[in-house]
Each structure stands twice: as C-alpha cells, then as structure tokens.
Short mmCIF file of C-alpha atoms in Angstrom, two decimals:
data_model
loop_
_atom_site.label_atom_id
_atom_site.label_comp_id
_atom_site.label_asym_id
_atom_site.label_seq_id
_atom_site.Cartn_x
_atom_site.Cartn_y
_atom_site.Cartn_z
CA UNK A 1 -31.29 1.17 23.75
CA UNK A 2 -28.89 4.05 23.06
CA UNK A 3 -25.28 3.31 22.16
CA UNK A 4 -22.62 4.61 24.64
CA UNK A 5 -25.17 6.32 26.87
CA UNK A 6 -23.49 8.50 29.53
CA UNK A 7 -24.95 10.65 32.32
CA UNK A 8 -23.60 14.20 32.64
CA UNK A 9 -23.83 16.98 35.18
CA UNK A 10 -22.67 20.54 34.55
CA UNK A 11 -19.12 19.84 35.76
CA UNK A 12 -18.74 16.84 33.42
CA UNK A 13 -20.15 18.78 30.48
CA UNK A 14 -17.70 21.62 31.08
CA UNK A 15 -14.77 19.20 31.33
CA UNK A 16 -15.87 17.43 28.14
CA UNK A 17 -16.17 20.73 26.27
CA UNK A 18 -12.76 21.91 27.48
CA UNK A 19 -11.13 18.56 26.65
CA UNK A 20 -12.68 18.54 23.17
CA UNK A 21 -11.55 22.13 22.59
CA UNK A 22 -7.98 21.09 23.37
CA UNK A 23 -8.24 17.91 21.25
CA UNK A 24 -9.57 19.87 18.29
CA UNK A 25 -6.55 22.14 18.34
CA UNK A 26 -4.29 19.10 18.50
CA UNK A 27 -6.20 17.85 15.46
CA UNK A 28 -5.49 21.15 13.69
CA UNK A 29 -1.77 20.54 14.23
CA UNK A 30 -2.29 16.95 13.00
CA UNK A 31 -3.91 18.41 9.88
CA UNK A 32 -0.86 20.63 9.36
CA UNK A 33 1.31 17.50 9.70
CA UNK A 34 -0.77 15.64 7.09
CA UNK A 35 -0.58 18.65 4.76
CA UNK A 36 3.21 18.82 5.23
CA UNK A 37 3.60 15.09 4.51
CA UNK A 38 1.59 15.45 1.30
CA UNK A 39 3.68 18.45 0.23
CA UNK A 40 6.94 16.61 0.99
CA UNK A 41 5.82 13.51 -0.95
CA UNK A 42 4.72 15.65 -3.91
CA UNK A 43 8.13 17.36 -4.01
CA UNK A 44 9.91 13.99 -3.81
CA UNK A 45 7.81 12.60 -6.67
CA UNK A 46 8.38 15.72 -8.79
CA UNK A 47 12.14 15.30 -8.39
CA UNK A 48 11.89 12.03 -10.34
CA UNK A 49 8.92 12.87 -12.56
CA UNK A 50 11.15 12.36 -15.64
CA UNK A 51 11.43 8.64 -14.83
CA UNK A 52 7.73 8.17 -14.09
CA UNK A 53 5.33 7.23 -16.85
CA UNK A 54 2.21 9.08 -15.67
CA UNK A 55 0.82 11.38 -13.00
CA UNK A 56 -1.25 8.74 -11.14
CA UNK A 57 1.39 8.61 -8.42
CA UNK A 58 0.50 12.21 -7.47
CA UNK A 59 -2.96 11.09 -6.33
CA UNK A 60 -1.64 10.20 -2.87
CA UNK A 61 0.16 13.50 -2.13
CA UNK A 62 -2.75 15.51 -3.55
CA UNK A 63 -5.15 13.56 -1.30
CA UNK A 64 -2.93 14.16 1.74
CA UNK A 65 -2.76 17.90 1.02
CA UNK A 66 -6.57 18.06 0.65
CA UNK A 67 -7.15 16.03 3.84
CA UNK A 68 -4.73 18.27 5.73
CA UNK A 69 -6.57 21.43 4.66
CA UNK A 70 -9.99 19.92 5.46
CA UNK A 71 -8.74 18.69 8.85
CA UNK A 72 -7.60 22.19 9.82
CA UNK A 73 -10.92 23.69 8.70
CA UNK A 74 -13.17 21.05 10.34
CA UNK A 75 -11.29 20.96 13.65
CA UNK A 76 -10.94 24.73 13.86
CA UNK A 77 -14.72 25.01 13.45
CA UNK A 78 -15.32 22.25 16.01
CA UNK A 79 -12.99 24.02 18.46
CA UNK A 80 -15.13 27.14 18.17
CA UNK A 81 -18.31 25.10 18.83
CA UNK A 82 -16.77 23.47 21.93
CA UNK A 83 -15.65 26.84 23.26
CA UNK A 84 -19.12 28.37 22.75
CA UNK A 85 -20.81 25.35 24.37
CA UNK A 86 -19.61 26.65 27.73
CA UNK A 87 -22.10 29.51 27.29
CA UNK A 88 -25.73 28.31 26.62
CA UNK A 89 -26.56 31.58 24.86
CA UNK A 90 -23.68 31.23 22.40
CA UNK A 91 -24.25 27.51 21.90
CA UNK A 92 -27.88 28.04 20.83
CA UNK A 93 -26.83 29.44 17.43
CA UNK A 94 -24.83 26.27 16.65
CA UNK A 95 -27.60 23.76 17.44
CA UNK A 96 -29.16 23.69 13.92
CA UNK A 97 -25.71 23.16 12.35
CA UNK A 98 -24.46 20.34 14.57
CA UNK A 99 -26.26 17.42 12.93
CA UNK A 100 -25.16 18.35 9.37
CA UNK A 101 -21.68 19.05 10.69
CA UNK A 102 -21.44 15.62 12.37
CA UNK A 103 -22.64 13.98 9.15
CA UNK A 104 -19.86 15.79 7.26
CA UNK A 105 -17.40 14.61 9.93
CA UNK A 106 -18.44 11.00 9.25
CA UNK A 107 -17.80 11.45 5.53
CA UNK A 108 -14.49 13.19 6.25
CA UNK A 109 -13.31 10.37 8.55
CA UNK A 110 -14.25 7.79 5.92
CA UNK A 111 -12.13 9.69 3.39
CA UNK A 112 -9.18 9.81 5.79
CA UNK A 113 -9.41 6.05 6.29
CA UNK A 114 -9.53 5.48 2.51
CA UNK A 115 -6.48 7.70 1.97
CA UNK A 116 -4.60 5.70 4.62
CA UNK A 117 -5.49 2.45 2.81
CA UNK A 118 -4.41 3.89 -0.54
CA UNK A 119 -1.01 4.75 0.98
CA UNK A 120 -0.51 1.04 1.70
CA UNK A 121 -1.99 -0.22 -1.60
CA UNK A 122 -0.26 2.18 -4.03
CA UNK A 123 2.81 -0.06 -4.49
CA UNK A 124 1.46 -1.96 -7.53
CA UNK A 125 0.53 1.17 -9.48
CA UNK A 126 3.83 2.83 -8.57
CA UNK A 127 5.75 -0.26 -9.74
CA UNK A 128 4.31 -0.14 -13.28
CA UNK A 129 4.75 3.64 -13.42
CA UNK A 130 8.44 3.41 -12.51
CA UNK A 131 9.11 0.42 -14.79
CA UNK A 132 7.86 2.19 -17.91
CA UNK A 133 9.23 5.60 -16.92
CA UNK A 134 12.75 4.28 -16.29
CA UNK A 135 12.68 2.32 -19.54
CA UNK A 136 11.82 5.49 -21.49
CA UNK A 137 14.36 7.55 -19.53
CA UNK A 138 17.17 5.11 -20.35
CA UNK A 139 16.31 5.31 -24.06
CA UNK A 140 16.80 9.09 -23.96
CA UNK A 141 20.08 8.87 -22.01
CA UNK A 142 22.16 9.45 -25.15
CA UNK A 143 20.09 12.44 -26.41
CA UNK A 144 22.33 15.09 -24.83
CA UNK A 145 21.93 17.32 -27.90
CA UNK A 146 18.14 17.00 -28.20
CA UNK A 147 16.09 19.89 -26.72
CA UNK A 148 13.82 18.65 -23.95
CA UNK A 149 15.92 15.52 -23.37
CA UNK A 150 19.40 16.93 -22.83
CA UNK A 151 18.92 16.74 -19.04
CA UNK A 152 18.07 13.01 -19.02
CA UNK A 153 21.69 11.79 -18.84
CA UNK A 154 22.33 13.86 -15.72
CA UNK A 155 19.00 12.76 -14.19
CA UNK A 156 19.73 9.04 -14.70
CA UNK A 157 23.34 9.35 -13.52
CA UNK A 158 22.36 11.22 -10.34
CA UNK A 159 19.60 8.72 -9.71
CA UNK A 160 21.95 5.73 -9.99
CA UNK A 161 24.55 7.38 -7.76
CA UNK A 162 22.06 8.52 -5.10
CA UNK A 163 20.12 5.24 -4.88
CA UNK A 164 23.11 2.97 -5.58
CA UNK A 165 21.34 1.21 -8.44
CA UNK A 166 21.91 0.39 -12.09
CA UNK A 167 19.45 0.12 -14.98
CA UNK A 168 15.76 -0.60 -14.70
CA UNK A 169 15.84 -4.14 -13.31
CA UNK A 170 19.63 -4.54 -13.31
CA UNK A 171 22.87 -3.59 -15.07
CA UNK A 172 22.12 -5.85 -18.08
CA UNK A 173 19.30 -3.49 -19.14
CA UNK A 174 22.00 -1.15 -20.50
CA UNK A 175 23.13 -3.90 -22.91
CA UNK A 176 19.78 -3.69 -24.74
CA UNK A 177 19.83 0.02 -25.60
CA UNK A 178 22.22 2.39 -27.28
CA UNK A 179 23.20 4.72 -24.45
CA UNK A 180 26.28 6.21 -26.21
CA UNK A 181 25.46 9.18 -28.43
CA UNK A 182 26.33 8.98 -32.15
CA UNK A 183 28.24 12.19 -31.63
CA UNK A 184 30.95 10.24 -29.81
CA UNK A 185 31.19 7.30 -32.24
CA UNK A 186 33.79 6.98 -34.97
CA UNK A 187 31.77 5.65 -37.89
CA UNK A 188 34.94 5.04 -39.90
CA UNK A 189 36.00 2.43 -37.33
CA UNK A 190 35.46 -1.20 -38.34
CA UNK A 191 34.38 -2.17 -34.83
CA UNK A 192 31.65 0.51 -34.79
CA UNK A 193 30.45 -0.47 -38.27
CA UNK A 194 30.33 -4.16 -37.36
CA UNK A 195 28.35 -3.52 -34.18
CA UNK A 196 25.81 -1.35 -36.00
CA UNK A 197 25.44 -3.85 -38.85
CA UNK A 198 25.02 -6.76 -36.44
CA UNK A 199 21.94 -5.12 -34.97
CA UNK A 200 18.60 -5.18 -36.79
CA UNK A 201 17.66 -1.67 -35.69
CA UNK A 202 21.09 -0.27 -36.57
CA UNK A 203 21.97 0.63 -32.99
CA UNK A 204 25.37 0.63 -31.36
CA UNK A 205 24.97 -1.89 -28.55
CA UNK A 206 27.76 -2.79 -26.13
CA UNK A 207 28.05 -4.92 -23.01
CA UNK A 208 28.87 -1.82 -21.01
CA UNK A 209 27.19 0.52 -18.55
CA UNK A 210 27.46 4.25 -17.66
CA UNK A 211 30.03 5.28 -15.04
CA UNK A 212 27.26 5.98 -12.51
CA UNK A 213 26.69 2.22 -12.19
CA UNK A 214 30.13 1.75 -10.63
CA UNK A 215 30.36 0.86 -6.95
CA UNK A 216 33.12 3.01 -5.40
CA UNK A 217 33.43 0.59 -2.46
CA UNK A 218 34.89 -2.09 -4.74
CA UNK A 219 38.69 -2.49 -4.41
CA UNK A 220 39.01 -3.25 -8.12
CA UNK A 221 38.91 -0.46 -10.73
CA UNK A 222 35.45 -0.27 -12.22
CA UNK A 223 34.81 -2.59 -15.16
CA UNK A 224 32.10 -0.75 -17.07
CA UNK A 225 33.01 -1.87 -20.59
CA UNK A 226 33.15 -5.45 -21.90
CA UNK A 227 31.46 -6.58 -18.71
CA UNK A 228 30.73 -10.06 -20.10
CA UNK A 229 34.15 -10.53 -21.79
CA UNK A 230 36.34 -12.48 -19.35
CA UNK A 231 39.39 -12.37 -21.63
CA UNK A 232 39.36 -8.55 -21.74
CA UNK A 233 40.25 -8.32 -18.02
CA UNK A 234 42.90 -10.00 -15.95
CA UNK A 235 41.74 -12.59 -13.40
CA UNK A 236 38.09 -11.96 -14.14
CA UNK A 237 34.94 -14.09 -14.46
CA UNK A 238 31.72 -12.10 -14.65
CA UNK A 239 29.55 -15.16 -13.91
CA UNK A 240 31.19 -16.03 -10.60
CA UNK A 241 32.91 -12.83 -9.52
CA UNK A 242 31.16 -10.14 -7.50
CA UNK A 243 30.99 -7.35 -10.06
CA UNK A 244 31.97 -3.85 -9.01
CA UNK A 245 28.65 -2.52 -10.34
CA UNK A 246 25.48 -1.86 -8.42
CA UNK A 247 23.48 -5.08 -8.53
CA UNK A 248 20.09 -3.61 -7.66
CA UNK A 249 17.84 -2.12 -10.35
CA UNK A 250 16.64 1.48 -9.97
CA UNK A 251 13.00 0.42 -10.22
CA UNK A 252 13.36 -1.69 -7.09
CA UNK A 253 15.36 1.03 -5.30
CA UNK A 254 12.82 3.78 -6.06
CA UNK A 255 9.88 1.49 -5.35
CA UNK A 256 11.27 0.60 -1.91
CA UNK A 257 11.98 4.26 -1.17
CA UNK A 258 8.55 5.58 -2.13
CA UNK A 259 6.69 2.57 -0.71
CA UNK A 260 8.50 3.08 2.60
CA UNK A 261 7.50 6.75 2.61
CA UNK A 262 3.86 5.99 1.80
CA UNK A 263 3.64 3.17 4.35
CA UNK A 264 5.01 5.43 7.09
CA UNK A 265 2.59 8.17 6.08
CA UNK A 266 -0.27 5.64 5.99
CA UNK A 267 0.51 4.63 9.59
CA UNK A 268 0.49 8.30 10.65
CA UNK A 269 -2.82 8.88 8.82
CA UNK A 270 -4.37 5.91 10.63
CA UNK A 271 -3.34 7.44 13.98
CA UNK A 272 -4.83 10.77 12.89
CA UNK A 273 -8.01 8.93 11.86
CA UNK A 274 -8.32 7.28 15.28
CA UNK A 275 -7.83 10.66 16.95
CA UNK A 276 -10.43 12.28 14.66
CA UNK A 277 -12.90 9.48 15.44
CA UNK A 278 -12.48 10.03 19.19
CA UNK A 279 -13.03 13.78 18.70
CA UNK A 280 -16.18 13.12 16.65
CA UNK A 281 -17.56 10.73 19.30
CA UNK A 282 -16.83 13.28 22.04
CA UNK A 283 -18.52 16.05 20.05
CA UNK A 284 -21.59 13.84 19.56
CA UNK A 285 -21.75 13.16 23.32
CA UNK A 286 -21.47 16.89 24.04
CA UNK A 287 -24.16 17.68 21.48
CA UNK A 288 -26.69 15.14 22.81
CA UNK A 289 -25.93 15.94 26.47
CA UNK A 290 -26.66 19.63 25.87
CA UNK A 291 -29.79 18.92 23.82
CA UNK A 292 -31.24 16.54 26.43
CA UNK A 293 -31.15 19.08 29.26
CA UNK A 294 -34.69 18.98 30.69
CA UNK A 295 -34.72 22.58 31.89
CA UNK A 296 -32.59 24.90 29.71
CA UNK A 297 -32.97 27.66 32.32
CA UNK A 298 -31.21 25.43 34.87
CA UNK A 299 -27.80 24.59 33.32
CA UNK A 300 -26.74 22.71 36.46
CA UNK A 301 -29.29 19.93 35.98
CA UNK A 302 -28.23 16.47 34.84
CA UNK A 303 -28.60 15.20 31.27
CA UNK A 304 -27.78 12.18 29.18
CA UNK A 305 -25.52 11.95 26.16
CA UNK A 306 -25.18 9.18 23.60
CA UNK A 307 -23.50 8.41 20.31
CA UNK A 308 -26.51 6.71 18.68
CA UNK A 309 -30.05 7.16 19.93
CA UNK A 310 -30.77 3.47 19.26
CA UNK A 311 -28.57 0.39 19.10
CA UNK A 312 -26.32 -0.13 16.09
CA UNK A 313 -28.65 -2.83 14.71
CA UNK A 314 -31.79 -0.69 15.09
CA UNK A 315 -30.04 2.34 13.57
CA UNK A 316 -28.98 0.28 10.55
CA UNK A 317 -32.52 -1.07 10.10
CA UNK A 318 -33.97 2.43 10.38
CA UNK A 319 -31.54 3.74 7.76
CA UNK A 320 -32.51 0.91 5.37
CA UNK A 321 -36.23 1.60 5.89
CA UNK A 322 -35.73 5.29 5.20
CA UNK A 323 -33.87 4.46 1.97
CA UNK A 324 -36.70 2.12 0.90
CA UNK A 325 -39.33 4.78 1.65
CA UNK A 326 -37.33 7.30 -0.34
CA UNK A 327 -37.14 4.89 -3.28
CA UNK A 328 -40.90 4.21 -3.19
CA UNK A 329 -41.65 7.93 -2.94
CA UNK A 330 -39.57 8.60 -6.06
CA UNK A 331 -41.39 5.79 -7.92
CA UNK A 332 -44.80 7.19 -6.94
CA UNK A 333 -43.80 10.66 -8.12
CA UNK A 334 -42.52 9.27 -11.43
CA UNK A 335 -45.75 7.28 -11.87
CA UNK A 336 -47.89 10.33 -11.13
CA UNK A 337 -45.99 12.43 -13.65
CA UNK A 338 -46.45 9.70 -16.27
CA UNK A 339 -50.20 9.52 -15.61
CA UNK A 340 -50.55 13.28 -15.93
CA UNK A 341 -48.70 13.14 -19.23
CA UNK A 342 -51.04 10.43 -20.56
CA UNK A 343 -54.15 12.35 -19.50
CA UNK A 344 -52.81 15.49 -21.08
CA UNK A 345 -52.25 13.58 -24.35
CA UNK A 346 -55.86 12.34 -24.61
CA UNK A 347 -58.43 14.40 -26.60
CA UNK A 348 -62.02 14.57 -25.39
CA UNK A 349 -64.59 12.81 -27.58
CA UNK A 350 -67.21 15.14 -29.14
CA UNK A 351 -70.64 13.76 -30.06
CA UNK A 352 -73.09 15.56 -32.28
CA UNK A 353 -76.86 15.08 -32.19
CA UNK A 354 -78.62 15.42 -35.52
#
C-alpha cells in the first residue's frame, strides 16, 4: 500500500504546482537567510579569532554558508520544474531528472538536519577552544613591543569591557601571569627584585588586574592593585566585600554569547528543514501524480500521487534486499576475476610420444 496516496484532478494538480512554485521561492529566501546567518557568525568569530585556539569553530558558519547556497540552487531549480509542470510539453524534459533530483533533495535535507544538530552540540568544542585561546592571549597581554602580538593588549581590554568579564575563568587568573611589561618595571627597585626572585620562573607576579576588569557601576574607586591585601585599602575585606571587578570570566561570557547565537540559528535551521521537507513531499506528490496520468493526451483526467509507492516497512525491506543483491553481485564478479587469473596462470601440460 502506497504511503500518503492522494487522488488528483487537473485543478488540484495545477494548484499543487502553483503552491509549490511559491513555496520554493520562499525557500530561496530562507536559503539567503541561512547564508546571511553563516556569514554573520563567521564575522563574529573572526573578531575574536585571537582568543580562540583553533579554527574548528568555523565549521558551523562554513556549513551554514554552504547550506544557504545549496538551498538557493536546489529551490530555484525546483521552482522552475513546478512552473513547467503546468505545461505537459515542457514538463516532459524534466521527467528523467526528477528521481535523481529528489534523491539529492533527501541527502540535502539530511545535511540541513545535521547542521542544525551541530549548532546545538558545538558548545563543548567551543568551550575548550576559548579556554586555551584566552589563556594564550592573556600570556601575550604584556607583549606590546613584540611584532604580531602588540595588538593583544587592546584585544583583551576591549573584550573585557564589551563582555563585562575578567580573566579566563575569573579575575584571579591575572594573578598567575605577568601581564605588566618589563618595559614599565624599575628593576633597581627592591620590591620588583623581591617579586621576581620569589617566583621560580622569574616573572613579576602581582595580585592585580588590568583596568578593563573594573566595574564602572561600583560606587567605590576601582581596586585593581593589591586586591587580596586588606590592609592596603581602607574599610576593605576582599573575602566578604563585593569587589568592584567583573566577577564573570571571559570564557563563560563568550561561550554564552556564541552558544546563544548558535542555538538561535539551530532553531531557525530546524524550521527551514521542516519547510524544505514539506516542499520535497509536495514535489514528490506532483511528480507521481503527473507520471500516473493514464492518458497523457487528456490532461484533465484523474491521477494518483504518493510519497512512497509501497509502505514504509516494505520500502525499507526492498532497499535492504537491493543492497544485499548488490553485495552478492560484487562478490561474484570478484570471484570470477580471481578464477580467470588462476586459469591464466596455469600452463598446459605437453606430452611427447616416443
């Protein structure tokens, strides 16, 4: 029994073709939207590429851009088919291409669905990328005189100000690295010498943070140096007092931002996928309803359209049997080639009569 079997007359076929033509052009605009989302996400990721460890995060925007281009191409072509289906003479040239085209549509819709899932599942990979990238970026914060790294201080400062964050996981991350350039240290000072000597790696470490970590909403002047020294500030206890620094780490801030973008885009892609599936089903009904016309010379006669010629279970069984037959055929061919090779390798026996 055919799946989603529907009876059509000429009027219904015309309405279906016109509706599909309109839906395909809506799908073209949806493809442009998907392409635009991918382009926007790629630009947003490139803005912070200095604090990202690798380029894996660009897989999602690249996939969206590709899906957008393919969507425009596939649906534009389908729109042309639906328009020509109103004229039997024009539709005849598309008949041989429809089955391969519908098979490609199935593959395309599977890819769209996978891209939508990846948008939701990319958070873990993005988390590790940001964690390592921010850690490396903070190490280069002081290298304002080093070619290729002189921009890192500005990048980190703008990032912390824009996203209202501090450090990788929190403000204490700045205590573990030397973020003040040697150019601005007085090495004749006893305090500087003592701090450098007290560290195994010979770094100048302080319990301070860059100015960009300061929260301007705090009524108290920003305490960015000697953050953990209560005696250095009047009426101050860093363990109990709400510090006037951003409490959230930049990894969490960026992760929430990009995850939110990707989740929103994933939801849009799922809607596009549902729309593409409905268009594909409609195109299949149009295709089968036109092919099943009993008398092609009488376009007004009734016909039947379906999505699958047999039930879903029978179609699945048939596909499995075809795969098995294909496998056996390949084995037989391989066996035959092996036998020919063995026969070719044998030498005929020659007997002599004396």
